[in-house]
Amino acid sequence: LIERSSREAWLRQQQLERLATTDSVTGLANRRAFEIEMQSRLRSAANNSEGICLVLVDLDHFKRINDRLGHDAGDRALHGMGQVLFAMGEEPGDISARWGGDELIAIWNCCRAELVEQRLEKLRQRAHSVGEQLSPSGRRRKPLTTVSIGGVVVVPSQLTRLEDLLRLADEQLYEAKRSGRDCWRLAEHPTPA
């Protein structure tokens, strides 16, 4: 009886920890969990001189999806994009999260710019299929769901701060938006301030 009670308490604790670190809409890590993991990853990459890639993904015209198809469709779009981003993680330790609103974020262990570029393009293309799941009626000239993506590839040092990498990735994201959306921009090996 004591063993069973202990086991049930442990399972409840595990469930609470999962709920505290997981975004309920996307099923990905939440922002807090991502920030903790990212700090750890930065230290590890700096200690081992390993490269990482930080990727910010924004669903283009997300409000339009909510307004036209309803908030349930918006949630399905976020969930679908979350699953697409999660599937793009190819290396052990790659992590994806909901950053907030209609933004997702990932950190990949891949640091070769040409490989990251291939993954970003694949991610951009796969975003189109998310919209097909929301409204499969007929062919469209334009995809229902597109994304703007900003990424930064860096070999961090002990002085590299998460805030600096986020700022650089955000700059790339907004450059993608200014370039017409449904595209990506990547900064290679920047020296964070």
PDB file of C-alpha atoms in Angstrom:
ATOM      1  CA  LEU A   1       0.000   0.000   0.000  1.00  0.00           C
ATOM      2  CA  ILE A   2       2.841   2.405   0.845  1.00  0.00           C
ATOM      3  CA  GLU A   3       4.669   1.509  -2.349  1.00  0.00           C
ATOM      4  CA  ARG A   4       1.524   2.087  -4.414  1.00  0.00           C
ATOM      5  CA  SER A   5       0.884   5.422  -2.712  1.00  0.00           C
ATOM      6  CA  SER A   6       4.485   6.507  -3.349  1.00  0.00           C
ATOM      7  CA  ARG A   7       4.215   5.486  -6.993  1.00  0.00           C
ATOM      8  CA  GLU A   8       0.964   7.444  -7.445  1.00  0.00           C
ATOM      9  CA  ALA A   9       2.507  10.523  -5.800  1.00  0.00           C
ATOM     10  CA  TRP A  10       5.523  10.240  -8.100  1.00  0.00           C
ATOM     11  CA  LEU A  11       3.258   9.962 -11.178  1.00  0.00           C
ATOM     12  CA  ARG A  12       1.249  13.022 -10.085  1.00  0.00           C
ATOM     13  CA  GLN A  13       4.492  14.963  -9.615  1.00  0.00           C
ATOM     14  CA  GLN A  14       5.682  13.939 -13.082  1.00  0.00           C
ATOM     15  CA  GLN A  15       2.377  15.069 -14.588  1.00  0.00           C
ATOM     16  CA  LEU A  16       2.564  18.432 -12.795  1.00  0.00           C
ATOM     17  CA  GLU A  17       6.132  18.965 -14.008  1.00  0.00           C
ATOM     18  CA  ARG A  18       5.087  18.135 -17.575  1.00  0.00           C
ATOM     19  CA  LEU A  19       2.150  20.550 -17.374  1.00  0.00           C
ATOM     20  CA  ALA A  20       4.408  23.282 -15.990  1.00  0.00           C
ATOM     21  CA  THR A  21       6.875  22.985 -18.870  1.00  0.00           C
ATOM     22  CA  THR A  22       4.606  22.216 -21.837  1.00  0.00           C
ATOM     23  CA  ASP A  23       2.489  24.512 -23.979  1.00  0.00           C
ATOM     24  CA  SER A  24      -1.042  23.117 -24.085  1.00  0.00           C
ATOM     25  CA  VAL A  25      -1.809  24.187 -27.673  1.00  0.00           C
ATOM     26  CA  THR A  26       1.325  23.023 -29.482  1.00  0.00           C
ATOM     27  CA  GLY A  27       2.488  20.231 -27.198  1.00  0.00           C
ATOM     28  CA  LEU A  28       5.983  21.757 -27.346  1.00  0.00           C
ATOM     29  CA  ALA A  29       8.013  23.083 -24.454  1.00  0.00           C
ATOM     30  CA  ASN A  30       6.798  26.410 -23.101  1.00  0.00           C
ATOM     31  CA  ARG A  31       8.868  29.593 -23.024  1.00  0.00           C
ATOM     32  CA  ARG A  32      10.131  29.087 -19.465  1.00  0.00           C
ATOM     33  CA  ALA A  33      11.302  25.536 -20.154  1.00  0.00           C
ATOM     34  CA  PHE A  34      12.974  26.655 -23.372  1.00  0.00           C
ATOM     35  CA  GLU A  35      14.862  29.491 -21.669  1.00  0.00           C
ATOM     36  CA  ILE A  36      16.198  27.103 -19.032  1.00  0.00           C
ATOM     37  CA  GLU A  37      17.282  24.579 -21.673  1.00  0.00           C
ATOM     38  CA  MET A  38      18.782  27.311 -23.855  1.00  0.00           C
ATOM     39  CA  GLN A  39      20.947  28.655 -21.023  1.00  0.00           C
ATOM     40  CA  SER A  40      22.234  25.142 -20.404  1.00  0.00           C
ATOM     41  CA  ARG A  41      22.836  24.597 -24.131  1.00  0.00           C
ATOM     42  CA  LEU A  42      24.755  27.863 -24.455  1.00  0.00           C
ATOM     43  CA  ARG A  43      27.102  26.909 -21.607  1.00  0.00           C
ATOM     44  CA  SER A  44      27.655  23.441 -23.032  1.00  0.00           C
ATOM     45  CA  ALA A  45      28.267  24.716 -26.580  1.00  0.00           C
ATOM     46  CA  ALA A  46      30.694  27.366 -25.296  1.00  0.00           C
ATOM     47  CA  ASN A  47      32.604  24.815 -23.203  1.00  0.00           C
ATOM     48  CA  ASN A  48      32.881  22.397 -26.127  1.00  0.00           C
ATOM     49  CA  SER A  49      33.288  24.990 -28.948  1.00  0.00           C
ATOM     50  CA  GLU A  50      30.182  23.584 -30.652  1.00  0.00           C
ATOM     51  CA  GLY A  51      27.929  25.511 -32.972  1.00  0.00           C
ATOM     52  CA  ILE A  52      24.221  25.994 -32.499  1.00  0.00           C
ATOM     53  CA  CYS A  53      21.391  27.511 -34.487  1.00  0.00           C
ATOM     54  CA  LEU A  54      18.575  29.528 -32.945  1.00  0.00           C
ATOM     55  CA  VAL A  55      15.427  29.721 -35.079  1.00  0.00           C
ATOM     56  CA  LEU A  56      12.386  31.994 -34.618  1.00  0.00           C
ATOM     57  CA  VAL A  57       9.233  31.123 -36.586  1.00  0.00           C
ATOM     58  CA  ASP A  58       6.235  33.434 -36.950  1.00  0.00           C
ATOM     59  CA  LEU A  59       2.966  32.321 -38.550  1.00  0.00           C
ATOM     60  CA  ASP A  60       2.198  34.952 -41.174  1.00  0.00           C
ATOM     61  CA  HIS A  61      -1.173  36.689 -40.925  1.00  0.00           C
ATOM     62  CA  PHE A  62      -2.246  34.479 -38.032  1.00  0.00           C
ATOM     63  CA  LYS A  63      -5.095  36.834 -37.090  1.00  0.00           C
ATOM     64  CA  ARG A  64      -6.577  36.253 -40.540  1.00  0.00           C
ATOM     65  CA  ILE A  65      -6.770  32.502 -39.837  1.00  0.00           C
ATOM     66  CA  ASN A  66      -8.533  33.138 -36.523  1.00  0.00           C
ATOM     67  CA  ASP A  67     -10.908  35.673 -38.090  1.00  0.00           C
ATOM     68  CA  ARG A  68     -11.795  33.603 -41.152  1.00  0.00           C
ATOM     69  CA  LEU A  69     -11.803  30.082 -39.768  1.00  0.00           C
ATOM     70  CA  GLY A  70     -12.206  30.565 -36.016  1.00  0.00           C
ATOM     71  CA  HIS A  71      -9.936  30.234 -33.005  1.00  0.00           C
ATOM     72  CA  ASP A  72     -10.102  26.446 -33.126  1.00  0.00           C
ATOM     73  CA  ALA A  73      -8.521  26.598 -36.580  1.00  0.00           C
ATOM     74  CA  GLY A  74      -5.908  28.990 -35.213  1.00  0.00           C
ATOM     75  CA  ASP A  75      -5.077  26.522 -32.463  1.00  0.00           C
ATOM     76  CA  ARG A  76      -4.865  23.707 -35.025  1.00  0.00           C
ATOM     77  CA  ALA A  77      -2.534  25.853 -37.155  1.00  0.00           C
ATOM     78  CA  LEU A  78      -0.278  26.478 -34.145  1.00  0.00           C
ATOM     79  CA  HIS A  79      -0.339  22.800 -33.212  1.00  0.00           C
ATOM     80  CA  GLY A  80       0.411  21.752 -36.789  1.00  0.00           C
ATOM     81  CA  MET A  81       3.305  24.204 -37.111  1.00  0.00           C
ATOM     82  CA  GLY A  82       4.601  23.077 -33.727  1.00  0.00           C
ATOM     83  CA  GLN A  83       4.662  19.485 -34.944  1.00  0.00           C
ATOM     84  CA  VAL A  84       6.378  20.503 -38.188  1.00  0.00           C
ATOM     85  CA  LEU A  85       9.041  22.432 -36.246  1.00  0.00           C
ATOM     86  CA  PHE A  86       9.492  19.552 -33.798  1.00  0.00           C
ATOM     87  CA  ALA A  87       9.979  17.128 -36.697  1.00  0.00           C
ATOM     88  CA  MET A  88      12.715  19.384 -38.107  1.00  0.00           C
ATOM     89  CA  GLY A  89      14.881  18.610 -35.090  1.00  0.00           C
ATOM     90  CA  GLU A  90      17.360  16.092 -36.439  1.00  0.00           C
ATOM     91  CA  GLU A  91      20.020  15.959 -33.738  1.00  0.00           C
ATOM     92  CA  PRO A  92      19.804  14.686 -30.166  1.00  0.00           C
ATOM     93  CA  GLY A  93      19.081  17.649 -27.945  1.00  0.00           C
ATOM     94  CA  ASP A  94      17.298  19.756 -30.567  1.00  0.00           C
ATOM     95  CA  ILE A  95      14.384  21.456 -28.827  1.00  0.00           C
ATOM     96  CA  SER A  96      11.321  23.350 -30.028  1.00  0.00           C
ATOM     97  CA  ALA A  97       8.972  25.557 -28.029  1.00  0.00           C
ATOM     98  CA  ARG A  98       6.128  27.998 -28.257  1.00  0.00           C
ATOM     99  CA  TRP A  99       7.724  31.366 -27.696  1.00  0.00           C
ATOM    100  CA  GLY A 100       4.458  33.268 -27.400  1.00  0.00           C
ATOM    101  CA  GLY A 101       1.368  34.118 -29.410  1.00  0.00           C
ATOM    102  CA  ASP A 102       1.975  32.879 -32.937  1.00  0.00           C
ATOM    103  CA  GLU A 103       5.751  32.558 -32.539  1.00  0.00           C
ATOM    104  CA  LEU A 104       7.672  29.320 -32.181  1.00  0.00           C
ATOM    105  CA  ILE A 105      11.348  28.876 -31.417  1.00  0.00           C
ATOM    106  CA  ALA A 106      13.913  26.112 -31.780  1.00  0.00           C
ATOM    107  CA  ILE A 107      17.530  25.432 -31.069  1.00  0.00           C
ATOM    108  CA  TRP A 108      19.352  23.014 -33.312  1.00  0.00           C
ATOM    109  CA  ASN A 109      22.792  21.529 -32.824  1.00  0.00           C
ATOM    110  CA  CYS A 110      23.450  21.998 -36.542  1.00  0.00           C
ATOM    111  CA  CYS A 111      25.935  24.795 -37.169  1.00  0.00           C
ATOM    112  CA  ARG A 112      26.807  24.441 -40.858  1.00  0.00           C
ATOM    113  CA  ALA A 113      25.003  27.294 -42.574  1.00  0.00           C
ATOM    114  CA  GLU A 114      24.300  25.375 -45.785  1.00  0.00           C
ATOM    115  CA  LEU A 115      22.572  22.571 -43.827  1.00  0.00           C
ATOM    116  CA  VAL A 116      20.600  25.069 -41.757  1.00  0.00           C
ATOM    117  CA  GLU A 117      19.508  26.809 -44.955  1.00  0.00           C
ATOM    118  CA  GLN A 118      18.184  23.505 -46.314  1.00  0.00           C
ATOM    119  CA  ARG A 119      16.261  22.874 -43.096  1.00  0.00           C
ATOM    120  CA  LEU A 120      14.807  26.398 -43.077  1.00  0.00           C
ATOM    121  CA  GLU A 121      13.595  26.024 -46.650  1.00  0.00           C
ATOM    122  CA  LYS A 122      12.069  22.631 -45.851  1.00  0.00           C
ATOM    123  CA  LEU A 123      10.355  24.181 -42.804  1.00  0.00           C
ATOM    124  CA  ARG A 124       8.982  27.036 -44.936  1.00  0.00           C
ATOM    125  CA  GLN A 125       7.590  24.601 -47.498  1.00  0.00           C
ATOM    126  CA  ARG A 126       6.078  22.269 -44.902  1.00  0.00           C
ATOM    127  CA  ALA A 127       4.220  25.211 -43.357  1.00  0.00           C
ATOM    128  CA  HIS A 128       2.029  25.247 -46.470  1.00  0.00           C
ATOM    129  CA  SER A 129       0.736  21.751 -45.714  1.00  0.00           C
ATOM    130  CA  VAL A 130      -0.526  22.905 -42.298  1.00  0.00           C
ATOM    131  CA  GLY A 131      -3.058  25.158 -44.021  1.00  0.00           C
ATOM    132  CA  GLU A 132      -4.218  22.315 -46.243  1.00  0.00           C
ATOM    133  CA  GLN A 133      -5.226  20.431 -43.092  1.00  0.00           C
ATOM    134  CA  LEU A 134      -7.283  23.420 -41.915  1.00  0.00           C
ATOM    135  CA  SER A 135      -9.216  23.999 -45.105  1.00  0.00           C
ATOM    136  CA  PRO A 136      -8.720  21.204 -47.645  1.00  0.00           C
ATOM    137  CA  SER A 137     -11.537  22.444 -49.894  1.00  0.00           C
ATOM    138  CA  GLY A 138     -10.172  23.023 -53.373  1.00  0.00           C
ATOM    139  CA  ARG A 139      -6.839  24.205 -54.668  1.00  0.00           C
ATOM    140  CA  ARG A 140      -5.572  27.627 -53.696  1.00  0.00           C
ATOM    141  CA  ARG A 141      -3.316  29.925 -55.615  1.00  0.00           C
ATOM    142  CA  LYS A 142      -1.698  30.931 -52.332  1.00  0.00           C
ATOM    143  CA  PRO A 143      -1.096  28.710 -49.301  1.00  0.00           C
ATOM    144  CA  LEU A 144      -3.336  29.367 -46.307  1.00  0.00           C
ATOM    145  CA  THR A 145      -0.427  29.107 -43.877  1.00  0.00           C
ATOM    146  CA  THR A 146       3.000  30.580 -44.423  1.00  0.00           C
ATOM    147  CA  VAL A 147       5.803  31.440 -42.048  1.00  0.00           C
ATOM    148  CA  SER A 148       8.515  34.023 -41.714  1.00  0.00           C
ATOM    149  CA  ILE A 149      11.679  32.601 -40.190  1.00  0.00           C
ATOM    150  CA  GLY A 150      14.746  34.209 -38.672  1.00  0.00           C
ATOM    151  CA  GLY A 151      17.783  32.231 -37.700  1.00  0.00           C
ATOM    152  CA  VAL A 152      21.245  32.744 -36.329  1.00  0.00           C
ATOM    153  CA  VAL A 153      24.169  30.286 -36.443  1.00  0.00           C
ATOM    154  CA  VAL A 154      26.904  30.794 -33.877  1.00  0.00           C
ATOM    155  CA  VAL A 155      29.660  29.076 -31.966  1.00  0.00           C
ATOM    156  CA  PRO A 156      28.998  30.710 -28.595  1.00  0.00           C
ATOM    157  CA  SER A 157      31.625  31.870 -26.146  1.00  0.00           C
ATOM    158  CA  GLN A 158      31.312  32.168 -22.373  1.00  0.00           C
ATOM    159  CA  LEU A 159      30.224  35.789 -22.970  1.00  0.00           C
ATOM    160  CA  THR A 160      27.396  34.913 -25.371  1.00  0.00           C
ATOM    161  CA  ARG A 161      24.039  35.887 -23.911  1.00  0.00           C
ATOM    162  CA  LEU A 162      20.667  34.445 -24.828  1.00  0.00           C
ATOM    163  CA  GLU A 163      19.271  37.979 -25.195  1.00  0.00           C
ATOM    164  CA  ASP A 164      21.855  38.783 -27.872  1.00  0.00           C
ATOM    165  CA  LEU A 165      21.065  35.660 -29.886  1.00  0.00           C
ATOM    166  CA  LEU A 166      17.337  36.353 -29.605  1.00  0.00           C
ATOM    167  CA  ARG A 167      17.858  39.910 -30.818  1.00  0.00           C
ATOM    168  CA  LEU A 168      19.877  38.690 -33.817  1.00  0.00           C
ATOM    169  CA  ALA A 169      17.318  36.002 -34.717  1.00  0.00           C
ATOM    170  CA  ASP A 170      14.515  38.557 -34.289  1.00  0.00           C
ATOM    171  CA  GLU A 171      16.289  40.948 -36.680  1.00  0.00           C
ATOM    172  CA  GLN A 172      16.444  38.172 -39.256  1.00  0.00           C
ATOM    173  CA  LEU A 173      12.754  37.368 -38.677  1.00  0.00           C
ATOM    174  CA  TYR A 174      11.737  40.974 -39.310  1.00  0.00           C
ATOM    175  CA  GLU A 175      13.948  41.100 -42.389  1.00  0.00           C
ATOM    176  CA  ALA A 176      12.015  38.069 -43.691  1.00  0.00           C
ATOM    177  CA  LYS A 177       8.744  39.878 -42.984  1.00  0.00           C
ATOM    178  CA  ARG A 178       9.967  43.018 -44.764  1.00  0.00           C
ATOM    179  CA  SER A 179      10.949  40.844 -47.723  1.00  0.00           C
ATOM    180  CA  GLY A 180       7.360  39.747 -48.255  1.00  0.00           C
ATOM    181  CA  ARG A 181       6.894  36.944 -45.711  1.00  0.00           C
ATOM    182  CA  ASP A 182       6.829  33.218 -46.551  1.00  0.00           C
ATOM    183  CA  CYS A 183      10.627  33.254 -46.467  1.00  0.00           C
ATOM    184  CA  TRP A 184      13.599  32.953 -44.142  1.00  0.00           C
ATOM    185  CA  ARG A 185      16.731  34.893 -43.324  1.00  0.00           C
ATOM    186  CA  LEU A 186      19.844  33.551 -41.616  1.00  0.00           C
ATOM    187  CA  ALA A 187      22.735  35.351 -39.944  1.00  0.00           C
ATOM    188  CA  GLU A 188      25.905  33.289 -40.058  1.00  0.00           C
ATOM    189  CA  HIS A 189      28.435  33.270 -37.235  1.00  0.00           C
ATOM    190  CA  PRO A 190      27.650  36.699 -35.822  1.00  0.00           C
ATOM    191  CA  THR A 191      29.637  38.026 -32.915  1.00  0.00           C
ATOM    192  CA  PRO A 192      27.024  38.790 -30.268  1.00  0.00           C
ATOM    193  CA  ALA A 193      27.535  42.145 -28.554  1.00  0.00           C
TER     194      ALA A 193
END
